[in-house]
PDB file of C-alpha atoms in Angstrom:
ATOM      1  CA  MET A 264      65.429-258.731 -38.324  1.00 83.00           C
ATOM      2  CA  PRO A 265      69.194-258.859 -38.938  1.00 83.00           C
ATOM      3  CA  ASN A 266      69.485-255.203 -39.971  1.00 88.00           C
ATOM      4  CA  VAL A 267      67.505-253.753 -37.051  1.00 94.00           C
ATOM      5  CA  LEU A 268      69.024-252.350 -33.868  1.00 96.00           C
ATOM      6  CA  ILE A 269      66.571-252.039 -30.974  1.00 95.00           C
ATOM      7  CA  LYS A 270      66.894-248.710 -29.179  1.00 94.00           C
ATOM      8  CA  VAL A 271      67.392-249.007 -25.418  1.00 96.00           C
ATOM      9  CA  PRO A 272      67.877-246.028 -23.071  1.00 95.00           C
ATOM     10  CA  ALA A 273      71.019-246.158 -20.964  1.00 97.00           C
ATOM     11  CA  THR A 274      69.240-245.955 -17.632  1.00 96.00           C
ATOM     12  CA  ILE A 275      70.084-248.237 -14.713  1.00 96.00           C
ATOM     13  CA  GLU A 276      67.143-250.439 -15.753  1.00 96.00           C
ATOM     14  CA  GLY A 277      68.293-250.273 -19.364  1.00 97.00           C
ATOM     15  CA  LEU A 278      71.655-251.816 -18.515  1.00 98.00           C
ATOM     16  CA  THR A 279      69.966-255.118 -17.707  1.00 98.00           C
ATOM     17  CA  ALA A 280      67.959-254.907 -20.914  1.00 98.00           C
ATOM     18  CA  ILE A 281      71.123-254.367 -22.959  1.00 98.00           C
ATOM     19  CA  ARG A 282      72.735-257.493 -21.556  1.00 98.00           C
ATOM     20  CA  THR A 283      69.544-259.549 -21.897  1.00 98.00           C
ATOM     21  CA  LEU A 284      68.888-258.513 -25.503  1.00 98.00           C
ATOM     22  CA  THR A 285      72.506-259.057 -26.518  1.00 98.00           C
ATOM     23  CA  ALA A 286      72.514-262.487 -24.896  1.00 98.00           C
ATOM     24  CA  ALA A 287      69.333-263.254 -26.851  1.00 98.00           C
ATOM     25  CA  GLY A 288      71.115-262.393 -30.115  1.00 97.00           C
ATOM     26  CA  ILE A 289      69.386-259.043 -30.645  1.00 97.00           C
ATOM     27  CA  SER A 290      71.381-256.007 -31.825  1.00 98.00           C
ATOM     28  CA  VAL A 291      70.918-252.833 -29.792  1.00 98.00           C
ATOM     29  CA  ASN A 292      71.330-249.079 -30.165  1.00 98.00           C
ATOM     30  CA  VAL A 293      71.935-247.802 -26.659  1.00 98.00           C
ATOM     31  CA  THR A 294      70.817-244.190 -26.360  1.00 96.00           C
ATOM     32  CA  ILE A 295      70.742-241.203 -23.993  1.00 96.00           C
ATOM     33  CA  ILE A 296      74.288-241.582 -22.672  1.00 98.00           C
ATOM     34  CA  PHE A 297      75.665-238.422 -21.066  1.00 98.00           C
ATOM     35  CA  SER A 298      78.578-239.514 -18.855  1.00 97.00           C
ATOM     36  CA  VAL A 299      81.711-241.615 -19.158  1.00 98.00           C
ATOM     37  CA  LYS A 300      80.681-243.650 -16.113  1.00 97.00           C
ATOM     38  CA  ARG A 301      77.371-244.648 -17.687  1.00 98.00           C
ATOM     39  CA  TYR A 302      79.097-245.345 -20.993  1.00 98.00           C
ATOM     40  CA  GLN A 303      81.455-247.727 -19.217  1.00 98.00           C
ATOM     41  CA  GLU A 304      78.448-249.531 -17.730  1.00 98.00           C
ATOM     42  CA  VAL A 305      76.787-249.739 -21.147  1.00 98.00           C
ATOM     43  CA  LEU A 306      79.845-251.264 -22.802  1.00 98.00           C
ATOM     44  CA  GLU A 307      80.209-253.704 -19.909  1.00 98.00           C
ATOM     45  CA  SER A 308      76.582-254.821 -20.345  1.00 98.00           C
ATOM     46  CA  TYR A 309      77.190-255.468 -24.030  1.00 98.00           C
ATOM     47  CA  LEU A 310      80.322-257.502 -23.314  1.00 98.00           C
ATOM     48  CA  LEU A 311      78.530-259.556 -20.671  1.00 98.00           C
ATOM     49  CA  GLY A 312      75.748-260.316 -23.144  1.00 98.00           C
ATOM     50  CA  LEU A 313      78.230-261.551 -25.729  1.00 98.00           C
ATOM     51  CA  GLU A 314      80.093-263.620 -23.162  1.00 98.00           C
ATOM     52  CA  GLU A 315      76.826-265.166 -22.004  1.00 98.00           C
ATOM     53  CA  ARG A 316      76.138-266.359 -25.546  1.00 98.00           C
ATOM     54  CA  LEU A 317      79.645-267.719 -25.921  1.00 98.00           C
ATOM     55  CA  GLU A 318      79.257-269.711 -22.720  1.00 98.00           C
ATOM     56  CA  LYS A 319      76.210-271.363 -24.303  1.00 97.00           C
ATOM     57  CA  GLY A 320      78.058-272.037 -27.550  1.00 97.00           C
ATOM     58  CA  LEU A 321      75.910-269.585 -29.509  1.00 98.00           C
ATOM     59  CA  GLU A 322      76.857-267.418 -32.500  1.00 97.00           C
ATOM     60  CA  ILE A 323      77.817-263.785 -31.845  1.00 98.00           C
ATOM     61  CA  SER A 324      79.053-262.611 -35.257  1.00 97.00           C
ATOM     62  CA  THR A 325      75.587-261.407 -36.320  1.00 97.00           C
ATOM     63  CA  ILE A 326      75.164-259.111 -33.310  1.00 98.00           C
ATOM     64  CA  HIS A 327      75.941-255.409 -33.727  1.00 98.00           C
ATOM     65  CA  SER A 328      75.629-252.434 -31.424  1.00 98.00           C
ATOM     66  CA  VAL A 329      76.248-248.709 -31.083  1.00 98.00           C
ATOM     67  CA  ALA A 330      76.379-246.587 -27.946  1.00 98.00           C
ATOM     68  CA  SER A 331      74.810-243.175 -28.586  1.00 98.00           C
ATOM     69  CA  PHE A 332      76.750-240.631 -26.539  1.00 98.00           C
ATOM     70  CA  PHE A 333      74.974-237.257 -26.504  1.00 97.00           C
ATOM     71  CA  VAL A 334      77.136-234.193 -27.006  1.00 98.00           C
ATOM     72  CA  SER A 335      75.628-230.722 -27.459  1.00 97.00           C
ATOM     73  CA  ARG A 336      73.146-230.957 -24.581  1.00 96.00           C
ATOM     74  CA  VAL A 337      76.063-231.247 -22.171  1.00 97.00           C
ATOM     75  CA  ASP A 338      77.487-227.909 -23.287  1.00 98.00           C
ATOM     76  CA  THR A 339      74.055-226.265 -23.240  1.00 97.00           C
ATOM     77  CA  GLU A 340      73.626-227.181 -19.577  1.00 97.00           C
ATOM     78  CA  ILE A 341      77.192-226.405 -18.509  1.00 97.00           C
ATOM     79  CA  ASP A 342      77.477-223.182 -20.511  1.00 97.00           C
ATOM     80  CA  SER A 343      74.478-221.709 -18.695  1.00 96.00           C
ATOM     81  CA  ARG A 344      76.086-222.520 -15.352  1.00 96.00           C
ATOM     82  CA  LEU A 345      79.396-221.002 -16.434  1.00 97.00           C
ATOM     83  CA  ASP A 346      77.620-217.822 -17.512  1.00 95.00           C
ATOM     84  CA  SER A 347      75.965-217.573 -14.104  1.00 94.00           C
ATOM     85  CA  VAL A 348      79.374-217.439 -12.389  1.00 93.00           C
ATOM     86  CA  ASN A 349      81.060-215.233 -14.991  1.00 95.00           C
ATOM     87  CA  LEU A 350      83.260-217.995 -16.407  1.00 95.00           C
ATOM     88  CA  GLY A 351      82.159-217.718 -20.005  1.00 93.00           C
ATOM     89  CA  ARG A 352      85.734-218.271 -21.181  1.00 94.00           C
ATOM     90  CA  LEU A 353      85.254-221.973 -20.378  1.00 96.00           C
ATOM     91  CA  ARG A 354      82.158-222.363 -22.560  1.00 97.00           C
ATOM     92  CA  GLY A 355      81.950-224.924 -25.365  1.00 96.00           C
ATOM     93  CA  MET A 356      84.637-227.312 -24.138  1.00 97.00           C
ATOM     94  CA  ALA A 357      82.976-229.698 -21.681  1.00 98.00           C
ATOM     95  CA  ALA A 358      81.000-231.767 -24.185  1.00 98.00           C
ATOM     96  CA  LEU A 359      84.068-232.506 -26.302  1.00 98.00           C
ATOM     97  CA  ALA A 360      86.136-233.386 -23.244  1.00 98.00           C
ATOM     98  CA  ASN A 361      83.402-235.692 -21.991  1.00 98.00           C
ATOM     99  CA  ALA A 362      83.061-237.496 -25.325  1.00 98.00           C
ATOM    100  CA  ARG A 363      86.808-237.858 -25.799  1.00 98.00           C
ATOM    101  CA  LEU A 364      87.176-239.561 -22.435  1.00 98.00           C
ATOM    102  CA  ALA A 365      84.394-241.976 -23.413  1.00 98.00           C
ATOM    103  CA  TYR A 366      86.371-242.825 -26.554  1.00 98.00           C
ATOM    104  CA  LYS A 367      89.465-243.360 -24.406  1.00 98.00           C
ATOM    105  CA  HIS A 368      87.586-246.081 -22.538  1.00 98.00           C
ATOM    106  CA  PHE A 369      86.424-247.592 -25.821  1.00 98.00           C
ATOM    107  CA  CYS A 370      90.043-247.888 -26.963  1.00 98.00           C
ATOM    108  CA  GLU A 371      91.107-249.427 -23.667  1.00 98.00           C
ATOM    109  CA  VAL A 372      88.419-252.101 -23.975  1.00 98.00           C
ATOM    110  CA  LYS A 373      89.191-252.706 -27.648  1.00 98.00           C
ATOM    111  CA  GLU A 374      92.842-253.354 -26.830  1.00 98.00           C
ATOM    112  CA  SER A 375      92.125-255.559 -23.807  1.00 98.00           C
ATOM    113  CA  ALA A 376      92.744-259.314 -23.659  1.00 98.00           C
ATOM    114  CA  ARG A 377      89.089-259.751 -22.784  1.00 98.00           C
ATOM    115  CA  TRP A 378      87.959-258.175 -26.041  1.00 98.00           C
ATOM    116  CA  GLN A 379      90.545-260.039 -28.101  1.00 98.00           C
ATOM    117  CA  LYS A 380      89.034-263.280 -26.846  1.00 98.00           C
ATOM    118  CA  ILE A 381      85.518-262.166 -27.818  1.00 98.00           C
ATOM    119  CA  SER A 382      86.716-260.823 -31.160  1.00 98.00           C
ATOM    120  CA  ALA A 383      88.368-264.138 -32.001  1.00 98.00           C
ATOM    121  CA  LYS A 384      84.937-265.735 -31.690  1.00 98.00           C
ATOM    122  CA  GLY A 385      83.426-263.262 -34.174  1.00 98.00           C
ATOM    123  CA  GLY A 386      82.351-260.468 -31.856  1.00 98.00           C
ATOM    124  CA  ASN A 387      81.645-257.005 -33.287  1.00 98.00           C
ATOM    125  CA  LEU A 388      82.700-253.902 -31.400  1.00 97.00           C
ATOM    126  CA  GLN A 389      79.999-251.721 -29.922  1.00 98.00           C
ATOM    127  CA  ARG A 390      80.897-248.521 -31.738  1.00 98.00           C
ATOM    128  CA  PRO A 391      80.661-245.095 -30.083  1.00 98.00           C
ATOM    129  CA  LEU A 392      78.011-242.982 -31.819  1.00 98.00           C
ATOM    130  CA  TRP A 393      78.076-239.224 -31.320  1.00 98.00           C
ATOM    131  CA  ALA A 394      74.497-238.001 -31.056  1.00 97.00           C
ATOM    132  CA  SER A 395      73.035-234.515 -30.668  1.00 95.00           C
ATOM    133  CA  THR A 396      75.876-233.085 -32.745  1.00 97.00           C
ATOM    134  CA  GLY A 397      74.135-230.012 -34.095  1.00 97.00           C
ATOM    135  CA  VAL A 398      75.305-226.935 -32.169  1.00 96.00           C
ATOM    136  CA  LYS A 399      72.672-225.261 -29.995  1.00 94.00           C
ATOM    137  CA  ASP A 400      74.606-222.010 -29.618  1.00 94.00           C
ATOM    138  CA  PRO A 401      74.753-220.025 -32.889  1.00 93.00           C
ATOM    139  CA  ALA A 402      78.061-218.535 -31.755  1.00 94.00           C
ATOM    140  CA  TYR A 403      79.735-221.913 -32.209  1.00 96.00           C
ATOM    141  CA  ASP A 404      81.133-223.274 -35.449  1.00 95.00           C
ATOM    142  CA  PRO A 405      78.312-225.465 -36.853  1.00 96.00           C
ATOM    143  CA  THR A 406      80.823-228.265 -37.460  1.00 96.00           C
ATOM    144  CA  LEU A 407      82.183-228.224 -33.883  1.00 96.00           C
ATOM    145  CA  TYR A 408      80.765-231.553 -32.721  1.00 97.00           C
ATOM    146  CA  VAL A 409      81.712-233.292 -35.946  1.00 97.00           C
ATOM    147  CA  MET A 410      85.179-232.051 -36.848  1.00 96.00           C
ATOM    148  CA  ASP A 411      86.376-232.192 -33.253  1.00 96.00           C
ATOM    149  CA  LEU A 412      85.100-235.727 -32.649  1.00 97.00           C
ATOM    150  CA  ILE A 413      86.747-237.692 -35.425  1.00 97.00           C
ATOM    151  CA  ALA A 414      88.430-241.010 -34.674  1.00 97.00           C
ATOM    152  CA  ASN A 415      88.567-244.556 -35.947  1.00 97.00           C
ATOM    153  CA  GLN A 416      85.422-246.710 -35.575  1.00 97.00           C
ATOM    154  CA  THR A 417      83.152-243.886 -34.424  1.00 98.00           C
ATOM    155  CA  VAL A 418      79.778-242.936 -35.895  1.00 97.00           C
ATOM    156  CA  ASN A 419      78.365-239.416 -36.054  1.00 96.00           C
ATOM    157  CA  THR A 420      74.686-238.697 -36.600  1.00 95.00           C
ATOM    158  CA  MET A 421      73.918-235.099 -37.478  1.00 95.00           C
ATOM    159  CA  PRO A 422      71.052-232.906 -38.722  1.00 94.00           C
ATOM    160  CA  GLU A 423      71.035-231.948 -42.384  1.00 96.00           C
ATOM    161  CA  ASN A 424      72.206-228.365 -41.848  1.00 96.00           C
ATOM    162  CA  THR A 425      75.207-229.645 -39.887  1.00 96.00           C
ATOM    163  CA  LEU A 426      75.965-232.181 -42.606  1.00 96.00           C
ATOM    164  CA  ASN A 427      75.897-229.425 -45.220  1.00 96.00           C
ATOM    165  CA  SER A 428      78.277-227.319 -43.114  1.00 96.00           C
ATOM    166  CA  VAL A 429      80.656-230.257 -42.860  1.00 95.00           C
ATOM    167  CA  ARG A 430      80.503-230.807 -46.621  1.00 93.00           C
ATOM    168  CA  THR A 431      81.558-227.241 -47.331  1.00 94.00           C
ATOM    169  CA  SER A 432      84.170-227.015 -44.585  1.00 91.00           C
ATOM    170  CA  ASN A 433      87.882-227.132 -45.307  1.00 81.00           C
ATOM    171  CA  LYS A 434      88.846-227.849 -41.704  1.00 80.00           C
ATOM    172  CA  PHE A 435      89.072-231.621 -41.815  1.00 82.00           C
ATOM    173  CA  SER A 436      92.269-232.684 -40.068  1.00 82.00           C
ATOM    174  CA  GLY A 437      91.864-236.386 -39.358  1.00 92.00           C
ATOM    175  CA  ASP A 438      91.756-237.827 -35.835  1.00 96.00           C
ATOM    176  CA  THR A 439      90.770-235.069 -33.397  1.00 97.00           C
ATOM    177  CA  ILE A 440      90.208-237.267 -30.320  1.00 98.00           C
ATOM    178  CA  SER A 441      93.265-239.440 -29.694  1.00 96.00           C
ATOM    179  CA  GLY A 442      96.016-237.804 -27.665  1.00 92.00           C
ATOM    180  CA  ARG A 443      93.721-235.226 -26.075  1.00 96.00           C
ATOM    181  CA  TYR A 444      92.678-237.276 -23.085  1.00 98.00           C
ATOM    182  CA  SER A 445      94.832-235.559 -20.467  1.00 98.00           C
ATOM    183  CA  HIS A 446      93.591-232.103 -21.451  1.00 97.00           C
ATOM    184  CA  SER A 447      90.007-233.389 -21.452  1.00 98.00           C
ATOM    185  CA  GLN A 448      90.329-234.797 -17.934  1.00 98.00           C
ATOM    186  CA  ASP A 449      91.949-231.586 -16.723  1.00 98.00           C
ATOM    187  CA  HIS A 450      89.004-229.582 -18.031  1.00 97.00           C
ATOM    188  CA  LEU A 451      86.399-231.755 -16.294  1.00 97.00           C
ATOM    189  CA  ASN A 452      88.467-231.596 -13.090  1.00 97.00           C
ATOM    190  CA  LEU A 453      88.492-227.807 -13.358  1.00 97.00           C
ATOM    191  CA  LEU A 454      84.717-227.741 -13.740  1.00 97.00           C
ATOM    192  CA  LYS A 455      84.317-229.963 -10.689  1.00 96.00           C
ATOM    193  CA  ASP A 456      86.563-227.635  -8.672  1.00 96.00           C
ATOM    194  CA  ILE A 457      84.179-224.755  -9.380  1.00 96.00           C
ATOM    195  CA  GLY A 458      81.123-226.826  -8.474  1.00 96.00           C
ATOM    196  CA  ILE A 459      80.054-228.233 -11.834  1.00 96.00           C
ATOM    197  CA  ASP A 460      79.859-232.028 -11.549  1.00 95.00           C
ATOM    198  CA  ILE A 461      79.496-233.859 -14.868  1.00 96.00           C
ATOM    199  CA  GLU A 462      77.814-236.832 -13.170  1.00 95.00           C
ATOM    200  CA  GLU A 463      75.124-234.653 -11.604  1.00 96.00           C
ATOM    201  CA  ILE A 464      74.525-232.951 -14.934  1.00 97.00           C
ATOM    202  CA  ALA A 465      74.414-236.291 -16.759  1.00 97.00           C
ATOM    203  CA  LEU A 466      71.702-237.576 -14.426  1.00 96.00           C
ATOM    204  CA  LYS A 467      69.643-234.405 -14.934  1.00 96.00           C
ATOM    205  CA  LEU A 468      69.944-234.696 -18.713  1.00 97.00           C
ATOM    206  CA  GLU A 469      69.105-238.409 -18.596  1.00 96.00           C
ATOM    207  CA  VAL A 470      65.849-237.723 -16.742  1.00 95.00           C
ATOM    208  CA  GLU A 471      64.957-234.960 -19.195  1.00 94.00           C
ATOM    209  CA  GLY A 472      65.823-237.199 -22.142  1.00 91.00           C
ATOM    210  CA  ILE A 473      63.635-240.032 -20.896  1.00 92.00           C
ATOM    211  CA  ASP A 474      60.723-237.621 -20.432  1.00 90.00           C
ATOM    212  CA  LYS A 475      61.064-236.579 -24.071  1.00 86.00           C
ATOM    213  CA  PHE A 476      60.780-240.222 -25.132  1.00 84.00           C
ATOM    214  CA  ILE A 477      57.704-241.052 -23.057  1.00 88.00           C
ATOM    215  CA  LYS A 478      55.118-239.005 -24.994  1.00 87.00           C
ATOM    216  CA  PRO A 479      55.981-240.281 -28.513  1.00 89.00           C
ATOM    217  CA  TRP A 480      56.257-243.834 -27.154  1.00 87.00           C
ATOM    218  CA  ILE A 481      52.765-243.672 -25.670  1.00 93.00           C
ATOM    219  CA  GLU A 482      51.485-242.175 -28.927  1.00 94.00           C
ATOM    220  CA  LEU A 483      53.094-245.048 -30.870  1.00 93.00           C
ATOM    221  CA  ILE A 484      51.451-247.634 -28.628  1.00 95.00           C
ATOM    222  CA  GLY A 485      48.107-245.907 -29.226  1.00 95.00           C
ATOM    223  CA  VAL A 486      48.550-246.060 -32.986  1.00 96.00           C
ATOM    224  CA  VAL A 487      49.381-249.778 -32.859  1.00 96.00           C
ATOM    225  CA  GLU A 488      46.420-250.526 -30.587  1.00 95.00           C
ATOM    226  CA  ARG A 489      44.015-248.649 -32.855  1.00 95.00           C
ATOM    227  CA  ALA A 490      45.387-250.436 -35.919  1.00 95.00           C
ATOM    228  CA  ALA A 491      44.967-253.803 -34.192  1.00 94.00           C
ATOM    229  CA  LEU A 492      41.311-253.039 -33.474  1.00 92.00           C
ATOM    230  CA  ALA A 493      40.546-251.722 -36.965  1.00 84.00           C
TER     231      ALA A 493
END
């Protein structure tokens, strides 16, 4: 259906699925992205799928996509490690830095000659979607992962209580991503220097995220099978 985006996890195996589905003219919602490196691979898969269709002379203007980059879970994992080494002053900054650097890559691709060629043929950008944007730590401002991740052409999904906090907040200050890339990279470099590797954490969170999808997926298959036999 034209208004449906098929959800695909951003695992190594999922990258092939993203390209294949896009090349087949199917819109995708890529999910469970935790690192800039994997985000880059996801966006590349989408571009390759569009280019594959163009090579065959097929339409691409009806294809849409979002890349769901998870936010709060990164801080939850890193904050606990910072607490264990008495570096609590660095808490609550890694997830924003990580997401901002993903957006930096998005902008670089959007401004590239490669994308301009695809866009001229009717291609739609794969928009960054900030997921898991409700704070897990009650000490944090409930609007943290919304107000501090605002930029053009992004999407933010949030739980209702976070949405209500945003509605009543007077802190809106426009773009809070662009121009903060250097500081974001410095922060991730600092974490790596003290033994906290964002790539290692991203892989751990990816595995945990996939596990959380398996049970409801199996339950869904069971429901469909029972309905088919009824």
